[in-house]
Amino acid sequence: SDVARVHVAAFPSSALTKLGNEAVQRYYHWQLTGPHDVYAIAGFANEALVGFCIGGIFRGALSGYVRKNRRFLMLRVLLRPWLLSNPIFRERISLALKLGKRKKKPGPISNVSVQSFGILAIAVHPQYQGHGVGRLLMQDAELHARREGFTRMHLTVEPSNSNAIRFYLGLGWEKVEKENAWTGQMQKWLS
C-alpha cells in the first residue's frame, strides 16, 4: 500500500520497517480499522501519496496489532534473527510481547468526551520533507481536534530524532518529563 511505502521511506530504521512491508501494511490496517476513533489525513503530490497523519483515540494500538498478528510477527522475527541484535528492536519487541500477553480486551467505544487527542503516526516521504507537508498535516489534525472539543494533544517521538523534535517544538509542542527524565512524550495544549 502507499501508506506502507511512505512509512518505509520515512522510517527506514524502525522496528516495524525491519519486519517488512507486509508487517507495515498490517499495522496501518489495524490502526485504521480497529476499535479506535481515528482521524486520518493524507498529503498528495501529482496524485501520489507523499505523507499522512493518523490521530485520534486508540484502543490497543500496539497490543491489538500484536494479538491480531501474533503468528505472522513471530514468523517474521524467526526469518530475521539478526534483528534481535538491535537493542531498539529488542526493546520494541519486548514491549509488544508484554502488551500482547495482556488478557484485557479493548473497551467499548464510548460517547464519553476524552480530553486528549493522540497523534499515532505522521510520516512524510523524504523527497517531500522540508516542503511544508508535515506542517499542513499537523495543522489539519490540530484543527480537527479543536473542532471535536479536545483540550490537549499528545504524541511520542523517538528521543534521538532531533529533526522531528525540532519540528514539533516549532509547532508549539512541549516535552513531557516524568521523574526528571524525558522518554519522547510530547503534548500541546489547545486553547
Coordinates of N, CA and C in Angstrom, one line a residue:
S1 N 0.8 -1.2 0.0 CA 0.0 0.0 0.0 C 0.9 1.2 0.0
D2 N 0.3 2.4 -0.4 CA 1.0 3.6 -0.4 C 1.4 4.1 1.0
V3 N 0.6 3.8 2.0 CA 0.9 4.2 3.3 C 2.2 3.5 3.8
A4 N 2.2 2.2 3.5 CA 3.4 1.4 3.9 C 4.6 1.9 3.1
R5 N 4.5 2.3 1.9 CA 5.6 2.8 1.1 C 6.2 4.1 1.7
V6 N 5.3 5.0 2.1 CA 5.7 6.2 2.8 C 6.4 6.0 4.1
H7 N 5.8 5.1 4.9 CA 6.3 4.7 6.2 C 7.7 4.2 6.1
V8 N 7.9 3.2 5.2 CA 9.2 2.6 5.0 C 10.3 3.6 4.6
A9 N 9.9 4.5 3.7 CA 10.8 5.6 3.2 C 11.1 6.6 4.3
A10 N 10.1 6.9 5.1 CA 10.3 7.9 6.2 C 11.1 7.3 7.4
F11 N 10.8 6.0 7.7 CA 11.4 5.4 8.9 C 12.1 4.1 8.5
P12 N 13.2 4.2 7.7 CA 13.9 3.0 7.3 C 14.5 2.2 8.4
S13 N 14.8 2.8 9.6 CA 15.4 2.0 10.7 C 14.4 1.6 11.7
S14 N 13.1 1.8 11.5 CA 12.2 1.5 12.6 C 12.0 0.0 12.7
A15 N 11.6 -0.5 13.9 CA 11.4 -1.9 14.1 C 10.3 -2.4 13.2
L16 N 9.3 -1.6 13.0 CA 8.2 -2.1 12.1 C 8.7 -2.2 10.7
T17 N 9.5 -1.3 10.2 CA 10.0 -1.4 8.8 C 10.9 -2.6 8.7
K18 N 11.7 -2.9 9.7 CA 12.6 -4.1 9.6 C 11.8 -5.4 9.6
L19 N 10.6 -5.4 10.0 CA 9.8 -6.6 9.9 C 9.2 -6.8 8.5
G20 N 9.3 -5.8 7.6 CA 8.9 -6.0 6.2 C 7.7 -5.2 5.9
N21 N 7.5 -5.1 4.6 CA 6.4 -4.3 4.0 C 5.0 -4.8 4.5
E22 N 4.8 -6.1 4.5 CA 3.5 -6.7 4.9 C 3.2 -6.4 6.4
A23 N 4.3 -6.4 7.2 CA 4.0 -6.0 8.6 C 3.6 -4.6 8.8
V24 N 4.2 -3.7 8.0 CA 3.8 -2.3 8.0 C 2.3 -2.2 7.5
Q25 N 2.0 -2.9 6.4 CA 0.6 -2.8 5.9 C -0.4 -3.3 6.9
R26 N -0.1 -4.4 7.6 CA -1.0 -4.9 8.6 C -1.1 -4.0 9.8
Y27 N 0.0 -3.3 10.2 CA 0.0 -2.4 11.3 C -1.0 -1.2 11.0
Y28 N -0.9 -0.6 9.8 CA -1.8 0.5 9.5 C -3.2 0.1 9.2
H29 N -3.4 -1.1 8.7 CA -4.7 -1.7 8.5 C -5.4 -1.7 9.9
W30 N -4.7 -2.3 10.9 CA -5.2 -2.4 12.3 C -5.6 -1.0 12.8
Q31 N -4.7 0.0 12.6 CA -4.9 1.3 13.1 C -6.1 2.0 12.5
L32 N -6.4 1.7 11.2 CA -7.5 2.3 10.5 C -8.8 1.6 10.7
T33 N -8.8 0.3 11.1 CA -10.0 -0.5 11.2 C -10.3 -1.1 12.5
G34 N -9.3 -0.9 13.5 CA -9.5 -1.5 14.8 C -10.5 -0.6 15.6
P35 N -10.7 -0.9 16.9 CA -11.7 -0.3 17.7 C -11.3 1.1 18.2
H36 N -10.9 1.9 17.2 CA -10.3 3.3 17.5 C -11.3 4.3 17.0
D37 N -11.1 5.5 17.5 CA -11.8 6.7 16.9 C -10.7 7.4 16.1
V38 N -10.6 7.2 14.8 CA -9.4 7.6 14.0 C -9.8 8.8 13.1
Y39 N -8.8 9.7 13.0 CA -8.8 10.8 12.0 C -7.6 10.6 11.2
A40 N -7.7 10.3 9.9 CA -6.6 10.1 9.1 C -6.6 11.2 8.0
I41 N -5.4 11.7 7.7 CA -5.2 12.8 6.8 C -4.1 12.3 5.8
A42 N -4.2 12.7 4.5 CA -3.2 12.3 3.6 C -2.7 13.5 2.8
G43 N -1.5 13.6 2.4 CA -0.9 14.6 1.6 C -0.5 14.0 0.2
F44 N -0.9 14.7 -0.9 CA -0.6 14.1 -2.2 C 0.2 15.2 -3.0
A45 N 1.0 14.7 -3.9 CA 1.7 15.5 -4.9 C 1.6 14.7 -6.2
N46 N 1.1 15.3 -7.3 CA 0.9 14.6 -8.5 C 0.2 13.3 -8.4
E47 N -0.8 13.3 -7.6 CA -1.7 12.1 -7.3 C -1.0 11.0 -6.6
A48 N 0.2 11.2 -6.1 CA 0.9 10.2 -5.3 C 0.9 10.6 -3.8
L49 N 0.7 9.6 -3.0 CA 0.7 9.9 -1.5 C 2.1 10.2 -1.1
V50 N 2.3 11.4 -0.5 CA 3.7 11.8 0.0 C 3.7 11.9 1.5
G51 N 2.6 11.9 2.2 CA 2.6 12.0 3.6 C 1.3 11.6 4.2
F52 N 1.3 11.3 5.5 CA 0.0 11.0 6.1 C 0.1 11.3 7.6
C53 N -1.0 11.5 8.3 CA -1.1 11.7 9.7 C -2.3 10.9 10.2
I54 N -2.1 10.1 11.2 CA -3.2 9.3 11.8 C -3.2 9.7 13.3
G55 N -4.4 10.2 13.7 CA -4.6 10.6 15.1 C -5.9 10.2 15.6
G56 N -6.2 10.5 16.8 CA -7.5 10.2 17.4 C -7.3 9.5 18.8
I57 N -8.3 8.6 19.1 CA -8.3 7.9 20.3 C -8.0 6.4 20.0
F58 N -7.0 5.8 20.5 CA -6.6 4.5 20.1 C -6.8 3.5 21.3
R59 N -7.4 2.4 21.0 CA -7.7 1.3 22.0 C -6.9 0.1 21.5
G60 N -5.8 -0.1 22.2 CA -4.9 -1.3 21.8 C -4.2 -1.1 20.5
A61 N -3.6 0.1 20.3 CA -2.9 0.4 19.0 C -1.8 -0.6 18.8
L62 N -1.0 -0.9 19.8 CA 0.1 -1.8 19.6 C -0.3 -3.2 20.1
S63 N -1.0 -3.3 21.3 CA -1.3 -4.6 21.8 C -2.3 -5.3 20.9
G64 N -3.3 -4.6 20.3 CA -4.3 -5.2 19.4 C -3.6 -5.7 18.2
Y65 N -2.7 -4.9 17.6 CA -1.9 -5.3 16.4 C -1.2 -6.6 16.7
V66 N -0.5 -6.7 17.8 CA 0.3 -7.8 18.2 C -0.6 -9.1 18.3
R67 N -1.7 -8.9 19.1 CA -2.6 -10.0 19.3 C -3.2 -10.5 17.9
K68 N -3.6 -9.6 17.1 CA -4.2 -10.0 15.8 C -3.2 -10.6 14.9
N69 N -1.9 -10.3 15.0 CA -0.9 -10.7 14.0 C 0.2 -11.5 14.7
R70 N -0.1 -12.1 15.9 CA 1.0 -12.8 16.7 C 1.8 -13.8 15.8
R71 N 1.1 -14.8 15.2 CA 1.8 -15.8 14.4 C 2.6 -15.2 13.3
F72 N 2.0 -14.3 12.6 CA 2.7 -13.6 11.5 C 4.0 -12.9 12.0
L73 N 3.9 -12.2 13.1 CA 5.0 -11.5 13.6 C 6.1 -12.4 14.1
M74 N 5.7 -13.5 14.8 CA 6.7 -14.5 15.3 C 7.5 -15.1 14.1
L75 N 6.8 -15.4 13.0 CA 7.5 -15.9 11.8 C 8.4 -14.9 11.2
R76 N 8.0 -13.6 11.2 CA 8.9 -12.5 10.7 C 10.2 -12.5 11.5
V77 N 10.1 -12.5 12.8 CA 11.3 -12.4 13.6 C 12.1 -13.7 13.4
L78 N 11.5 -14.9 13.3 CA 12.3 -16.1 13.1 C 13.0 -16.0 11.7
L79 N 12.4 -15.4 10.7 CA 13.1 -15.3 9.4 C 14.1 -14.2 9.4
R80 N 14.2 -13.3 10.4 CA 15.1 -12.2 10.5 C 15.8 -12.2 11.9
P81 N 16.5 -13.3 12.2 CA 17.0 -13.4 13.6 C 18.1 -12.3 13.9
W82 N 18.7 -11.7 12.9 CA 19.7 -10.7 13.1 C 19.1 -9.4 13.8
L83 N 17.8 -9.3 13.6 CA 17.1 -8.1 14.2 C 17.2 -8.1 15.7
L84 N 17.3 -9.3 16.3 CA 17.4 -9.4 17.8 C 18.7 -8.9 18.3
S85 N 19.7 -8.6 17.5 CA 20.9 -8.0 18.0 C 20.8 -6.5 18.1
N86 N 19.7 -5.9 17.5 CA 19.5 -4.5 17.6 C 18.8 -4.1 18.9
P87 N 19.4 -3.3 19.8 CA 18.8 -3.0 21.1 C 17.4 -2.3 21.0
I88 N 17.2 -1.5 20.1 CA 16.0 -0.8 19.9 C 14.9 -1.8 19.5
F89 N 15.3 -2.6 18.5 CA 14.3 -3.6 18.1 C 13.9 -4.6 19.2
R90 N 14.9 -5.0 20.0 CA 14.6 -5.9 21.2 C 13.7 -5.2 22.2
E91 N 13.9 -3.9 22.4 CA 13.0 -3.1 23.3 C 11.6 -3.1 22.8
R92 N 11.4 -2.8 21.5 CA 10.1 -2.7 20.9 C 9.4 -4.1 20.9
I93 N 10.2 -5.1 20.6 CA 9.6 -6.5 20.6 C 9.2 -6.9 22.0
S94 N 10.0 -6.6 23.0 CA 9.7 -6.9 24.4 C 8.4 -6.2 24.8
L95 N 8.3 -4.9 24.5 CA 7.1 -4.1 24.8 C 5.9 -4.7 24.1
A96 N 6.0 -5.1 22.8 CA 4.9 -5.6 22.1 C 4.5 -7.0 22.7
L97 N 5.4 -7.8 23.1 CA 5.1 -9.1 23.7 C 4.4 -8.9 25.0
K98 N 4.8 -8.0 25.8 CA 4.2 -7.7 27.1 C 2.7 -7.2 26.9
L99 N 2.6 -6.3 25.9 CA 1.2 -5.8 25.6 C 0.4 -6.9 25.0
G100 N 1.0 -7.8 24.2 CA 0.2 -8.8 23.5 C -0.2 -9.9 24.5
K101 N 0.4 -10.1 25.6 CA 0.0 -11.1 26.6 C -1.1 -10.6 27.5
R102 N -1.4 -9.4 27.5 CA -2.5 -8.9 28.3 C -3.8 -9.6 27.9
K103 N -4.6 -9.9 28.9 CA -5.9 -10.5 28.7 C -7.0 -9.5 28.5
K104 N -6.7 -8.3 28.9 CA -7.7 -7.2 28.7 C -8.0 -6.9 27.3
K105 N -9.3 -6.9 26.9 CA -9.7 -6.6 25.6 C -10.0 -5.1 25.5
P106 N -9.8 -4.5 24.3 CA -10.1 -3.1 24.2 C -11.5 -2.9 24.6
G107 N -11.7 -1.8 25.4 CA -13.1 -1.5 25.9 C -14.0 -1.0 24.8
P108 N -15.2 -0.9 25.0 CA -16.2 -0.4 24.0 C -15.9 1.0 23.7
I109 N -16.2 1.4 22.5 CA -16.2 2.8 22.2 C -17.3 3.5 22.9
S110 N -17.0 4.6 23.6 CA -18.0 5.3 24.4 C -18.2 6.7 23.9
N111 N -19.2 7.3 24.3 CA -19.5 8.7 24.0 C -18.9 9.6 25.0
V112 N -18.2 9.1 26.0 CA -17.6 10.0 27.0 C -16.5 10.8 26.3
S113 N -16.5 12.1 26.6 CA -15.6 13.0 26.0 C -14.2 12.8 26.5
V114 N -13.2 12.5 25.6 CA -11.8 12.3 26.0 C -11.1 13.6 25.7
Q115 N -10.3 14.0 26.7 CA -9.7 15.3 26.5 C -8.4 15.4 25.8
S116 N -7.8 14.3 25.4 CA -6.5 14.3 24.7 C -6.6 13.5 23.4
F117 N -6.2 14.2 22.4 CA -6.2 13.6 21.0 C -4.7 13.2 20.7
G118 N -4.6 11.9 20.4 CA -3.2 11.4 20.2 C -2.9 11.4 18.7
I119 N -1.6 11.7 18.5 CA -1.1 11.5 17.1 C -0.3 10.2 17.1
L120 N -0.9 9.2 16.5 CA -0.2 7.9 16.5 C 0.9 7.8 15.5
A121 N 0.7 8.4 14.3 CA 1.8 8.4 13.3 C 1.7 9.6 12.4
I122 N 2.8 10.2 12.0 CA 2.9 11.1 11.0 C 4.2 10.8 10.2
A123 N 4.0 10.7 8.9 CA 5.2 10.4 8.1 C 5.1 11.2 6.8
V124 N 6.3 11.6 6.3 CA 6.4 12.4 5.1 C 7.5 11.7 4.3
H125 N 7.3 11.4 3.1 CA 8.3 10.8 2.2 C 9.5 11.7 2.2
P126 N 10.8 11.2 2.4 CA 12.0 12.0 2.4 C 12.1 13.1 1.3
Q127 N 11.6 12.7 0.1 CA 11.7 13.7 -1.0 C 10.8 14.9 -0.8
Y128 N 9.9 14.8 0.1 CA 9.0 16.0 0.3 C 9.2 16.6 1.7
Q129 N 10.1 16.1 2.5 CA 10.3 16.7 3.8 C 11.0 18.0 3.6
G130 N 10.5 19.0 4.5 CA 11.0 20.3 4.4 C 10.2 21.2 3.4
H131 N 9.2 20.7 2.9 CA 8.3 21.4 1.9 C 7.0 21.8 2.5
G132 N 6.8 21.6 3.8 CA 5.6 22.0 4.5 C 4.5 21.0 4.5
V133 N 4.7 19.8 4.0 CA 3.7 18.7 4.0 C 3.4 18.4 5.5
G134 N 4.4 18.1 6.3 CA 4.2 17.7 7.7 C 3.5 18.8 8.5
R135 N 3.8 20.0 8.2 CA 3.2 21.1 8.9 C 1.7 21.2 8.6
L136 N 1.4 21.0 7.3 CA 0.0 21.1 6.9 C -0.8 19.9 7.5
L137 N -0.2 18.7 7.5 CA -0.9 17.6 8.1 C -1.1 17.8 9.6
M138 N -0.1 18.3 10.4 CA -0.3 18.5 11.8 C -1.3 19.7 12.1
Q139 N -1.3 20.7 11.2 CA -2.3 21.8 11.4 C -3.7 21.3 11.2
D140 N -3.9 20.4 10.2 CA -5.2 19.8 10.0 C -5.6 18.9 11.1
A141 N -4.7 18.1 11.7 CA -5.0 17.3 12.8 C -5.4 18.1 14.0
E142 N -4.7 19.2 14.2 CA -5.0 20.1 15.4 C -6.3 20.8 15.2
L143 N -6.6 21.2 14.0 CA -7.9 21.8 13.7 C -9.1 20.8 14.0
H144 N -8.9 19.6 13.5 CA -9.9 18.6 13.8 C -10.0 18.4 15.3
A145 N -8.9 18.3 16.0 CA -9.0 18.0 17.5 C -9.8 19.2 18.2
R146 N -9.5 20.4 17.7 CA -10.2 21.6 18.3 C -11.7 21.5 18.0
R147 N -12.0 21.2 16.8 CA -13.4 21.1 16.4 C -14.2 20.0 17.2
E148 N -13.5 19.0 17.5 CA -14.1 17.9 18.3 C -14.1 18.1 19.8
G149 N -13.5 19.3 20.2 CA -13.6 19.7 21.6 C -12.4 19.2 22.5
F150 N -11.4 18.7 21.9 CA -10.2 18.3 22.7 C -9.5 19.5 23.2
T151 N -8.9 19.3 24.4 CA -8.2 20.4 25.0 C -6.7 20.2 25.0
R152 N -6.3 19.0 24.6 CA -4.9 18.6 24.6 C -4.6 17.6 23.5
M153 N -3.4 17.6 23.0 CA -2.9 16.6 22.0 C -1.6 16.0 22.6
H154 N -1.4 14.8 22.2 CA -0.2 14.1 22.7 C 0.4 13.2 21.6
L155 N 1.7 12.9 21.7 CA 2.4 12.0 20.8 C 3.7 11.6 21.5
T156 N 4.3 10.6 20.9 CA 5.6 10.1 21.3 C 6.5 10.1 20.1
V157 N 7.7 10.6 20.3 CA 8.7 10.7 19.3 C 10.0 10.0 19.8
E158 N 10.7 9.4 18.9 CA 12.0 8.8 19.2 C 12.9 9.9 19.7
P159 N 13.4 9.8 21.0 CA 14.2 10.8 21.5 C 15.5 11.2 20.7
S160 N 15.9 10.3 19.9 CA 17.1 10.6 19.1 C 16.8 11.3 17.8
N161 N 15.5 11.4 17.5 CA 15.1 12.0 16.2 C 15.0 13.6 16.4
S162 N 16.2 14.2 16.3 CA 16.3 15.6 16.6 C 15.5 16.5 15.6
N163 N 15.4 16.0 14.3 CA 14.7 16.8 13.3 C 13.2 16.8 13.7
A164 N 12.6 15.7 14.0 CA 11.2 15.6 14.4 C 11.0 16.4 15.7
I165 N 11.8 16.3 16.6 CA 11.7 17.1 17.9 C 11.6 18.6 17.6
R166 N 12.6 19.1 16.8 CA 12.6 20.5 16.4 C 11.3 20.9 15.7
F167 N 10.8 20.0 14.8 CA 9.6 20.2 14.1 C 8.4 20.4 15.0
Y168 N 8.3 19.5 16.0 CA 7.2 19.6 17.0 C 7.3 20.8 17.9
L169 N 8.5 21.1 18.3 CA 8.7 22.3 19.2 C 8.4 23.5 18.4
G170 N 8.7 23.6 17.1 CA 8.3 24.7 16.3 C 6.8 24.9 16.1
L171 N 6.1 23.8 16.3 CA 4.6 23.9 16.2 C 4.0 24.1 17.5
G172 N 4.8 24.4 18.5 CA 4.2 24.7 19.9 C 4.0 23.5 20.8
W173 N 4.6 22.4 20.5 CA 4.5 21.2 21.3 C 5.6 21.4 22.4
E174 N 5.4 20.7 23.5 CA 6.4 20.7 24.6 C 6.7 19.3 25.1
K175 N 7.9 19.1 25.6 CA 8.3 17.8 26.1 C 7.6 17.6 27.5
V176 N 7.3 16.3 27.7 CA 6.7 16.0 29.0 C 7.7 15.1 29.7
E177 N 8.2 15.6 30.8 CA 9.1 14.8 31.6 C 8.4 14.1 32.7
K178 N 8.9 12.9 33.0 CA 8.4 12.1 34.1 C 9.6 11.7 35.0
E179 N 9.5 12.1 36.2 CA 10.6 11.8 37.2 C 11.9 12.3 36.6
N180 N 11.9 13.6 36.2 CA 13.1 14.3 35.7 C 13.7 13.6 34.5
A181 N 13.0 12.8 33.7 CA 13.5 12.2 32.5 C 12.5 12.4 31.4
W182 N 13.1 12.5 30.2 CA 12.2 12.6 29.0 C 12.5 11.4 28.1
T183 N 11.4 10.7 27.8 CA 11.5 9.5 27.0 C 10.7 9.6 25.7
G184 N 10.4 10.8 25.3 CA 9.8 11.0 24.0 C 8.4 11.5 24.0
Q185 N 7.8 11.6 25.2 CA 6.4 12.1 25.2 C 6.3 13.6 25.0
M186 N 5.4 14.0 24.2 CA 5.2 15.5 24.0 C 3.7 15.7 24.0
Q187 N 3.4 17.0 24.3 CA 2.0 17.4 24.3 C 1.8 18.9 23.8
K188 N 0.6 19.2 23.5 CA 0.3 20.5 23.0 C -1.1 20.8 23.6
W189 N -1.2 21.9 24.4 CA -2.4 22.3 24.9 C -3.2 23.2 23.9
L190 N -4.5 22.9 23.7 CA -5.3 23.6 22.8 C -6.1 24.6 23.5
S191 N -6.1 25.9 23.1 CA -6.9 26.9 23.9 C -8.1 27.3 23.0

